[in-house]
C-alpha positions as a printed NumPy array, in Angstrom:
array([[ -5.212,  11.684,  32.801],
       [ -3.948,   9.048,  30.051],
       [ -5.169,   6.23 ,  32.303],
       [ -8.927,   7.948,  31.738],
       [ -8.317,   8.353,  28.297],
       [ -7.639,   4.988,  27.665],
       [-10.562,   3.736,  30.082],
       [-12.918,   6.033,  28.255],
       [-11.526,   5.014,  24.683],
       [-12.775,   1.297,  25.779],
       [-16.159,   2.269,  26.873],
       [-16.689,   3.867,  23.953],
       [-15.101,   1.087,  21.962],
       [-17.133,  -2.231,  24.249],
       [-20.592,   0.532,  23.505],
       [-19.876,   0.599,  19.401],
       [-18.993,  -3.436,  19.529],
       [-22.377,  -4.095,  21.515],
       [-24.579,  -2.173,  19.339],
       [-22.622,  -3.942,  16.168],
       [-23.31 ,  -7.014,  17.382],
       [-27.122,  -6.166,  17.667],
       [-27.435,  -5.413,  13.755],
       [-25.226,  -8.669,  12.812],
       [-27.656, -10.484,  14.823],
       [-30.728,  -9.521,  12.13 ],
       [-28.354,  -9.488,   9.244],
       [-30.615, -10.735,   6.949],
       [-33.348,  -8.204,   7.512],
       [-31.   ,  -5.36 ,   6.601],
       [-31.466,  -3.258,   3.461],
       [-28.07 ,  -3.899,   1.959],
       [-27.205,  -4.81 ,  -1.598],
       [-23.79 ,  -6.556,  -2.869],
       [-22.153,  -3.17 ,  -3.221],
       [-22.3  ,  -2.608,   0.472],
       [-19.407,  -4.796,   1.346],
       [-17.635,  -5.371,  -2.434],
       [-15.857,  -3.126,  -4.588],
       [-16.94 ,  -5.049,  -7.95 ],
       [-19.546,  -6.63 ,  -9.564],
       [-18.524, -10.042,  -9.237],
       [-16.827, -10.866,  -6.185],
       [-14.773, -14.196,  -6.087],
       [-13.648, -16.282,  -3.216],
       [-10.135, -15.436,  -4.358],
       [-10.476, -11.748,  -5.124],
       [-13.484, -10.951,  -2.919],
       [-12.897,  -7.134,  -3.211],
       [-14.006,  -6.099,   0.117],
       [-14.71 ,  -2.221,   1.272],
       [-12.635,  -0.739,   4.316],
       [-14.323,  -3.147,   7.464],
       [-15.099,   0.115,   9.88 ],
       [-13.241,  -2.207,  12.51 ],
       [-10.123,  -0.728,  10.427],
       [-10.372,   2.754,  11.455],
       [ -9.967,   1.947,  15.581],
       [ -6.148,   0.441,  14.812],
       [ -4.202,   3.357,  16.274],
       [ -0.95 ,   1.492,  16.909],
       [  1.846,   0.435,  14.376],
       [  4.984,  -1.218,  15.218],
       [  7.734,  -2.315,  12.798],
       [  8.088,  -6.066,  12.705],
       [ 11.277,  -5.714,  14.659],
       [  9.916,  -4.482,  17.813],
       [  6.974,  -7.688,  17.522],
       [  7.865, -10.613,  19.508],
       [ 10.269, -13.231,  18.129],
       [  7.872, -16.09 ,  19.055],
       [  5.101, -16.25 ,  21.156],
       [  3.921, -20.024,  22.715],
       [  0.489, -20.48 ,  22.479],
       [ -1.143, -22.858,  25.308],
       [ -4.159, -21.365,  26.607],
       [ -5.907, -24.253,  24.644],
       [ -3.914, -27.491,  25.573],
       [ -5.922, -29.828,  26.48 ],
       [ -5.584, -31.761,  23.314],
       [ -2.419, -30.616,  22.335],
       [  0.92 , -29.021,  22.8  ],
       [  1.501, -25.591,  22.628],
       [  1.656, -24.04 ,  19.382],
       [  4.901, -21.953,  18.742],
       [  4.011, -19.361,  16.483],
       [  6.526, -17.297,  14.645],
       [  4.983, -14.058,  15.172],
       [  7.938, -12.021,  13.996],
       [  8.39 , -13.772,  10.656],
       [  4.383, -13.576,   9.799],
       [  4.588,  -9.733,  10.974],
       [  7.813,  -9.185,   8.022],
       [  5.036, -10.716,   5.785],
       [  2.076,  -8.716,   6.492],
       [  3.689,  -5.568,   5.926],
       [  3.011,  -6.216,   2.093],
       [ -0.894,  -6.467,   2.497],
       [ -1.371,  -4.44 ,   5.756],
       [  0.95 ,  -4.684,   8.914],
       [ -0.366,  -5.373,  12.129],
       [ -4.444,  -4.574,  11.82 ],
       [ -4.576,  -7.815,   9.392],
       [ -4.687,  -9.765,  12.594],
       [ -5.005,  -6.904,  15.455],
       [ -8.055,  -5.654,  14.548],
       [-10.179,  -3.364,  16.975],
       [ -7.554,  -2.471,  18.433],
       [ -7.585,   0.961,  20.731],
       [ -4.915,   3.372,  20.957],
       [ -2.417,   2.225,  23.586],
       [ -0.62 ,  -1.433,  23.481],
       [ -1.514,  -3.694,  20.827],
       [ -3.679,  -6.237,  22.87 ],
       [ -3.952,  -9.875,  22.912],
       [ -6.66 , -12.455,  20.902],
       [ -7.506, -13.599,  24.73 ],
       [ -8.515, -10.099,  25.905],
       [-11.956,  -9.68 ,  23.492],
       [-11.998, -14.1  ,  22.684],
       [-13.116, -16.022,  25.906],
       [-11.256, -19.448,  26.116],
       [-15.031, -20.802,  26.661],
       [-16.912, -21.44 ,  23.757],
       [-20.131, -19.759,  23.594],
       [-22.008, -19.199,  20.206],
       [-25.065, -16.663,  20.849],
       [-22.701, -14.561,  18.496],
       [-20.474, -15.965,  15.942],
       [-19.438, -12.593,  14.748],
       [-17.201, -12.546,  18.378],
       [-15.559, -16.301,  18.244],
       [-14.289, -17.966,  20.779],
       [-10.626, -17.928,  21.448],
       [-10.184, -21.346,  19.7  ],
       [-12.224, -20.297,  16.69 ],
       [-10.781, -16.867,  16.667],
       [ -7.087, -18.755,  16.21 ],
       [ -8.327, -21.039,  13.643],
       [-10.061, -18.196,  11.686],
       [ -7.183, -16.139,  11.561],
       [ -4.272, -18.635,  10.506],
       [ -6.642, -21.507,   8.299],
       [ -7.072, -19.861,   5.058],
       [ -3.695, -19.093,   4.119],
       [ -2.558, -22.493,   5.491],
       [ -5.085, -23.959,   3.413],
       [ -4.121, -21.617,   0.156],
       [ -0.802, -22.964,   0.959],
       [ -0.293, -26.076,   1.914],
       [ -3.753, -27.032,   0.501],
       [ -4.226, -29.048,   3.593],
       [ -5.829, -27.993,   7.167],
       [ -4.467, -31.11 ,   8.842],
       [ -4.452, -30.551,  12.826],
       [ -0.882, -31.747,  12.865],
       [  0.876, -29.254,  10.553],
       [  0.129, -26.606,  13.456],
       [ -0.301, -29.228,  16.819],
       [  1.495, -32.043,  18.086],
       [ -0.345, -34.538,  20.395],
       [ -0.834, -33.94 ,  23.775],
       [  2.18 , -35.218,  25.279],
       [  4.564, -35.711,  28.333],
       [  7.45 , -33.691,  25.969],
       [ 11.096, -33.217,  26.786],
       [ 12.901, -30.368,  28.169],
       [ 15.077, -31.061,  25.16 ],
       [ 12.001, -31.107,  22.403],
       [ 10.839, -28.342,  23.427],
       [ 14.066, -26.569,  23.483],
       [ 14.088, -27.84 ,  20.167],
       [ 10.981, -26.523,  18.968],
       [ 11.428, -23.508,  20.111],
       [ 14.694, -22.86 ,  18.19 ],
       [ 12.789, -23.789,  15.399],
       [ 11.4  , -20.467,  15.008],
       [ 14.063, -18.54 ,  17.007],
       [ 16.575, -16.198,  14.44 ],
       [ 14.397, -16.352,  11.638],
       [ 13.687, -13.9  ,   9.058],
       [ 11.992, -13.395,   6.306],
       [ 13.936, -13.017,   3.445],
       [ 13.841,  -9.898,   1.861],
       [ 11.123,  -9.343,  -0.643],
       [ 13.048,  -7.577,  -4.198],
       [ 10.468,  -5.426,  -5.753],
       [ 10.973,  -6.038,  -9.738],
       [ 11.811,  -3.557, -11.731],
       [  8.895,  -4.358, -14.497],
       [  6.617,  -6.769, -15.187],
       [  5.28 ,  -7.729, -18.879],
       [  2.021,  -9.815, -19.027],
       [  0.963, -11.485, -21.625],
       [ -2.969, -10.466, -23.242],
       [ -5.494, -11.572, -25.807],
       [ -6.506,  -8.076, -26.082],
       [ -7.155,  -6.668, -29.579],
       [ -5.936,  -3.172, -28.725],
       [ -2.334,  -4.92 , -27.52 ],
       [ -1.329,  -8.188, -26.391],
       [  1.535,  -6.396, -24.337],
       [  1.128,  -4.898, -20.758],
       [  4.471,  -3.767, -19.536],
       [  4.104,  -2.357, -15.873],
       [  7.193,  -0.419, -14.382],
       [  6.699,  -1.061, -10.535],
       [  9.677,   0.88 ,  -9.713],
       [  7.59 ,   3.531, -11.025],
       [  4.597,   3.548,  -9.122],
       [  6.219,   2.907,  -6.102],
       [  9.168,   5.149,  -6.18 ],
       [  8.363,   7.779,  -8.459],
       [  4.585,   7.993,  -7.444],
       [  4.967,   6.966,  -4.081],
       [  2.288,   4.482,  -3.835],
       [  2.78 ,   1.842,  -1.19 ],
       [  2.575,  -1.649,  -1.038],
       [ -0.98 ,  -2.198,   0.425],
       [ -2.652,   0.051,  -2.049],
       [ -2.723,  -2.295,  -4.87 ],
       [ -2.026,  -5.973,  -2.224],
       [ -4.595,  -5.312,   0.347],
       [ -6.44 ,  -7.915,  -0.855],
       [ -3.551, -11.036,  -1.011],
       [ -2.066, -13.133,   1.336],
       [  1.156, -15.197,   1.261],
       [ -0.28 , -17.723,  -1.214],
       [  0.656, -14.776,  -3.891],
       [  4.619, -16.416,  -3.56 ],
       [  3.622, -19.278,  -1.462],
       [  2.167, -21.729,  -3.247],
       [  2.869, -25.408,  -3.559],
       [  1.233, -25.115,  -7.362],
       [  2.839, -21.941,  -8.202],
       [  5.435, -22.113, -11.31 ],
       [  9.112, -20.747, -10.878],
       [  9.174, -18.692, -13.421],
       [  8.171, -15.418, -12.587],
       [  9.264, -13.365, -15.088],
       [  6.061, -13.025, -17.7  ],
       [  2.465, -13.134, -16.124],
       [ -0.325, -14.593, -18.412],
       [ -3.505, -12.788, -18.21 ],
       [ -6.395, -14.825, -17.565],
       [ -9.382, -13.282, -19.816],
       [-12.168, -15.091, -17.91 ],
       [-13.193, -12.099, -15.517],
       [-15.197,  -8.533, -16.236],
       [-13.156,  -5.921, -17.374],
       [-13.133,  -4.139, -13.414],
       [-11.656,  -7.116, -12.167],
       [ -8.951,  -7.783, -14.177],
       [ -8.071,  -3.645, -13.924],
       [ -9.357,  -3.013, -10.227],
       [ -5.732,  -2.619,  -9.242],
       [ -5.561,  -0.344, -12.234],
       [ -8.776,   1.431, -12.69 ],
       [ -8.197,   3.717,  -9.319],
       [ -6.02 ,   5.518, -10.497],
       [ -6.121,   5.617, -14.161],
       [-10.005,   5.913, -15.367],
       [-11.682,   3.775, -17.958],
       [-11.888,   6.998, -19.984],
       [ -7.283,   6.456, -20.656],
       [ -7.212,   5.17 , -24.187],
       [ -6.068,   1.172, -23.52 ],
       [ -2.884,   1.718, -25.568],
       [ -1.477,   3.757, -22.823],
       [ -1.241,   0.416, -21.506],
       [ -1.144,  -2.128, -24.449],
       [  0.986,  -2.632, -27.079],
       [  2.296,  -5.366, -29.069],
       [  5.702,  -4.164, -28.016],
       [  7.132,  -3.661, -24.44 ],
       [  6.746,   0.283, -23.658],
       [  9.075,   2.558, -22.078],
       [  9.2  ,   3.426, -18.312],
       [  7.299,   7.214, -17.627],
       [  8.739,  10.197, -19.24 ],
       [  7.238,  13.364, -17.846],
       [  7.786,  15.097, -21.102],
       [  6.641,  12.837, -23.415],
       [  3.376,  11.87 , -21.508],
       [  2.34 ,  15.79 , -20.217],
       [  3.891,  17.306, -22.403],
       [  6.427,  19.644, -19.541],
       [  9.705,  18.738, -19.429],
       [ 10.558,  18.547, -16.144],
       [ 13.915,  20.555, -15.549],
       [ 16.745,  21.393, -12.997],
       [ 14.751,  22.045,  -9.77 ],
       [ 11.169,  20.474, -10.506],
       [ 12.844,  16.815, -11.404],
       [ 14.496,  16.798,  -7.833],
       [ 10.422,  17.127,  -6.381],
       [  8.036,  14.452,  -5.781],
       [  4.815,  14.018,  -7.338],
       [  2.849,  15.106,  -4.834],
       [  4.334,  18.39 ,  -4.089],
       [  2.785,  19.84 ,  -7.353],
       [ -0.401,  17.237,  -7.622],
       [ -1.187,  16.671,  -4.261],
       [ -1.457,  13.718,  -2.216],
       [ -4.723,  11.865,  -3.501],
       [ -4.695,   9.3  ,  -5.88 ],
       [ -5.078,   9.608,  -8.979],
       [ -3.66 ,  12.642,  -9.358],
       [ -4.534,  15.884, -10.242],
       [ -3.948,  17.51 , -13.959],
       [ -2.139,  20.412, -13.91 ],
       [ -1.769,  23.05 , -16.345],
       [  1.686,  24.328, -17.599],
       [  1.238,  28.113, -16.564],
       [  3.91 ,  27.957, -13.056],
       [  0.807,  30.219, -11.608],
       [ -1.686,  26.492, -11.139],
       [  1.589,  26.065,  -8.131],
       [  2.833,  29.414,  -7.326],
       [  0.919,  32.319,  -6.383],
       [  2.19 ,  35.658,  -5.513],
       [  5.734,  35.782,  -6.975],
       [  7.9  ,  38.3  ,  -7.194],
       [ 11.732,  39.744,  -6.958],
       [ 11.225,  39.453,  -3.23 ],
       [  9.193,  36.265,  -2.201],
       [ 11.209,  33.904,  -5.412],
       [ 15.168,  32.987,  -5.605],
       [ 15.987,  32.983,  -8.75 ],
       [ 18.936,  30.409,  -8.169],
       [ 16.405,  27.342,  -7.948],
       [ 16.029,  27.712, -11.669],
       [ 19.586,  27.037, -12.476],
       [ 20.472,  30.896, -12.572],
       [ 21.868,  33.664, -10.559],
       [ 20.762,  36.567, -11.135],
       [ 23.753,  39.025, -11.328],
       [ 23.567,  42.587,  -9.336],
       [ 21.972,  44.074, -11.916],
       [ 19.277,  41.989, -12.763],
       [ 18.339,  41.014,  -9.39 ],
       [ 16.538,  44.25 ,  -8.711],
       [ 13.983,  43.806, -11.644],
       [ 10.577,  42.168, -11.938],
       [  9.551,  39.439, -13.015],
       [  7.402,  40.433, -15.902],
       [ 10.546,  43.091, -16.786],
       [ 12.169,  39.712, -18.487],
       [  9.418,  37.611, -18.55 ],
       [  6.812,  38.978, -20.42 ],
       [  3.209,  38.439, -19.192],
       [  4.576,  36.672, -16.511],
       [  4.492,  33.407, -18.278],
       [  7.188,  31.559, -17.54 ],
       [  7.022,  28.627, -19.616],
       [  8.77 ,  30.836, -22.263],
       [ 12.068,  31.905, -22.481],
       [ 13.26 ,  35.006, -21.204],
       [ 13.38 ,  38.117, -23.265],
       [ 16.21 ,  40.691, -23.249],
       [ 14.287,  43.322, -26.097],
       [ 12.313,  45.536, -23.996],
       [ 16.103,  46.702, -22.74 ],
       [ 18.437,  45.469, -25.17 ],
       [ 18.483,  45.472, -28.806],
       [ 22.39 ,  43.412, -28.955],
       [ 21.264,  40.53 , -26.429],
       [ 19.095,  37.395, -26.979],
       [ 18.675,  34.65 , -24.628],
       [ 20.522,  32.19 , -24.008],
       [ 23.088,  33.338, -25.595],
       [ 23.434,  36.192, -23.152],
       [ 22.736,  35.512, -19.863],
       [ 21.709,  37.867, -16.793],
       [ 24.063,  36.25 , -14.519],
       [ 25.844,  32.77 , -14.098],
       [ 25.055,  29.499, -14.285],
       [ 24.951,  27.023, -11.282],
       [ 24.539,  23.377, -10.254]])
């Protein structure tokens, strides 16, 4: 039964391809504006701002780059030159920034992640360039971050010459690549860059934040970067202050930005002229977040979609339908002693809004709160 699955999964899959191809073929003659393929106005070549590629969607199968192949040799195409030895494992640590697996593994159906030579003929054939041929499906894959780079495309950086090569060379070579990692990528704390804005020369961006506190992950904001982000043999050592360039629209230099927080956010929740404090949840809603709500996660109370959601401050906008028998009381902070834990809510908590304190009148005229307590405190 999974073997028919899978067979009918590639039907499917080889029908959608075909027809694809079709349309590609009479690109031009389709009614399709810039917006159809970029996010923003002005696409460049190095922030192009491409939608989700529908070839996305059919990558069903994720593996950690641990369970990838150390290195895989490369010699279906060596009649030129000796086989490649690719560090697979090493590039697969380094996608998992911008993507994982379907940056290069794309279509790919459910089941084992399949290889370049299983869609790419080894012949060349060129009725369709939007299915290369293995050779050109190689090149396109690893030449433009070799050329970001390196800044050079030169055949020998990849190939060596065709070649009656020793055991011992290629022993050689393959160690190479064998027991290599790479190193492990420190996410900063907080980044400052540096504006000509009149509203704040100052953006400080806590990145612990947004990825710890608000559980964003990596490829959310670098889907759209490759290694030349670190790698670069132009690229300054110092790391610590970012300048700003100020010669793009205002949706490219905040596309990163602008998903989540609208261009409606005053700009000095953002700039200043002084660094800014990491996120307080009192001082920016307003709702101090106390004993059990500051052990939650964002998303339990505002959902999983990003941006997210405004809430009000009335405990209702989360919980619906309490009362002495569906809420413990001990998640707050108190117990309720034997006493009190037969009342009602609204018996101490008049109108049932429980962003007040408590009130002890309606049954004693000697007992405020705090300083009287129905119960005991606890941890």
């Amino acid at each position: 039964m999974k073997n028919l699955i899978v067979i009918l999964s590639l039907l499917i899959f080889s029908i959608l391809i075909n027809a694809q191809q079709e349309k590609l073929k009479d690109h031009s003659k389709l009614n399709i504006s810039c917006k159809t393929c970029h996010t923003c106005d002005v696409p460049t070549k190095s922030e192009p701002c491409l939608v989700m590629c529908p070839r996305e969607k059919v990558v069903t199968v994720y593996q950690k780059p641990e369970q990838t192949p150390e290195l895989i040799v490369i010699d279906q195409l060596s009649n030129r030159y000796n086989p490649v030895y690719f560090s697979h494992r090493i590039h697969a640590q380094m996608s998992e920034m911008s993507g994982g697996c379907k940056g290069c593994h794309h279509y790919n159906t459910s089941g084992p992640i399949l290889k370049c030579s299983n869609c790419h003929d080894v012949s060349r054939k060129r009725d369709d360039v939007s299915v290369p041929d293995l050779n050109g499906a190689y090149h396109r894959q690893c030449i433009d971050c070799h050329r970001e780079w390196s800044r050079t495309t030169d055949c020998n950086s990849c190939h060596t010459p065709k070649s009656d090569i020793k055991s011992d060379e290629k022993l050689a070579l393959q160690e190479r690549y064998s027991n290599k990692n790479h190193p492990e990528i420190l996410e900063p704390t907080k980044l400052i860059y540096e504006t000509k804005s009149d509203k704040g020369k100052l953006v400080t961006f806590y990145h612990n934040d947004h990825t710890k506190k608000f559980g964003i992950d990596c490829v959310s904001c670098h889907k759209q970067e490759s290694c030349i982000k670190c790698h670069d043999v132009n690229k300054p050592t110092d790391n610590k202050t970012k300048t700003v360039s100020t010669k793009v629209t205002f949706e490219e230099q905040h596309q990163n930005c602008i998903s989540c927080h609208p261009k409606t956010e005053k700009c000095t929740s953002c700039h200043s002229n002084q660094p800014l404090e990491p996120f307080d949840h009192a001082k920016s809603t307003g709702w101090a977040l106390k004993s059990y709500h500051s052990n939650l996660t964002c998303n339990k109370c505002h959902g999983t979609q990003i941006p997210y959601k405004n809430l009000n401050s009335e405990c209702t906008s989360c919980h619906v339908g309490w009362n002495s028998e569906t809420f413990k009381h001990s998640v707050t902070g108190l117990q309720l002693d034997e006493m009190h834990v037969e009342f009602e809510c609204g018996d101490c908590h008049e109108g049932e809004d429980f962003s007040k304190k408590p009130s002890c009148e309606s049954c004693h005229d000697d007992k405020i709160f705090p300083e009287s307590i129905p119960g005991k405190l606890i941890k």
